[in-house]
Coordinates of C-alpha atoms in Angstrom, one line a residue:
X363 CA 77.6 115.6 117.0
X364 CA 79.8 113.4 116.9
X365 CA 80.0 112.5 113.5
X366 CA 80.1 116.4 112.2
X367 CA 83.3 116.3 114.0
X368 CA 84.8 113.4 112.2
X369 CA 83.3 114.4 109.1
X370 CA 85.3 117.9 109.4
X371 CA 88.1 116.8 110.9
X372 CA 89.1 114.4 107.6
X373 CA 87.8 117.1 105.8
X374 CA 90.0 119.9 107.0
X375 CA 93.2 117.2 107.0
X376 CA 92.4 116.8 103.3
X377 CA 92.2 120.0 102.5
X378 CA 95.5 120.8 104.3
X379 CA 97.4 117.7 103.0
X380 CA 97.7 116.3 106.5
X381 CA 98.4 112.6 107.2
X382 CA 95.3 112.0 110.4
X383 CA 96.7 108.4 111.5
X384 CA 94.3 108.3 115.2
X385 CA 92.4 111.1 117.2
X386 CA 90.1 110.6 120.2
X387 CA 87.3 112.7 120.8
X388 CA 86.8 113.8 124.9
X389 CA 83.7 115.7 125.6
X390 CA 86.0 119.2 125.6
X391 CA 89.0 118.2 123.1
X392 CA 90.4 116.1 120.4
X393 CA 93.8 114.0 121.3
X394 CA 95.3 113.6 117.6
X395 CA 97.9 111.5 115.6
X396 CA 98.6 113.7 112.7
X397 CA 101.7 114.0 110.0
X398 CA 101.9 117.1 109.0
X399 CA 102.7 117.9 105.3
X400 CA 105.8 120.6 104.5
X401 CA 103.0 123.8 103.4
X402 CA 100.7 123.6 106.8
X403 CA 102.0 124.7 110.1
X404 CA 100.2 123.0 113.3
X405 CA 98.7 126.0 114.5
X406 CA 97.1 126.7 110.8
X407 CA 95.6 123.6 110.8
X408 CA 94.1 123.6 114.6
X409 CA 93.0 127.2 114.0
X410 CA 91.0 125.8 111.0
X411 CA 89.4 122.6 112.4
X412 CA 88.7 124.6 115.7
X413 CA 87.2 127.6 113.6
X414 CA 85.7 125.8 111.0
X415 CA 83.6 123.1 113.4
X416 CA 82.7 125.8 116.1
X417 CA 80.8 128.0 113.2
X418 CA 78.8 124.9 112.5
X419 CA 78.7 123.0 116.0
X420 CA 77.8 126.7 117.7
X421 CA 74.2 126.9 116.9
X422 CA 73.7 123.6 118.2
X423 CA 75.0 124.2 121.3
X424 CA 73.1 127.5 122.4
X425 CA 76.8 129.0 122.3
X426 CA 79.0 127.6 125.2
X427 CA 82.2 126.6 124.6
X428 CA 83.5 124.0 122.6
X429 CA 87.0 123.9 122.8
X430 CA 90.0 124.2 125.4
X431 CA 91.3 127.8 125.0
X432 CA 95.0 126.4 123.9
X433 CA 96.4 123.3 122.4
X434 CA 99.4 121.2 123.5
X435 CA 101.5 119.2 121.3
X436 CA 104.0 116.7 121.4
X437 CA 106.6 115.6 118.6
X438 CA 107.0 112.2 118.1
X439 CA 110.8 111.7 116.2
X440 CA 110.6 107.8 115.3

């Protein structure tokens, strides 16, 4: 499993121009180190990776949750 999250998580930052410099995968969230680019907002591109993996992850999981409800972010200046 996994790997299906890697595999979509470079492919959503990709597709969204995003800059994915580290992430850790818990068993209930994703800590990541992302740029993001000028066209993508952060909550565009968590509500895509979170919507995009659950659709495929769901199934495979007899439907119990996948995800913390909310996200949390910090800005790092320099």
């Amino acid at each position: 499993m996994n790997r299906l999250v890697i595999k979509q998580l470079i492919d959503r930052c990709e597709k969204l121009s995003i800059d994915l410099i580290a992430f850790v995968i818990m068993p209930d969230h994703i800590h990541l180190l992302i740029q993001l680019s000028t066209t993508t907002t952060l909550s565009d591109f968590i509500r895509s990776f979170k919507g995009t993996l659950t659709s495929i992850l769901r199934p495979l999981i007899n439907n119990q949750r996948l995800w913390q409800r909310d996200y949390y972010d910090h800005m790092i200046r320099n």
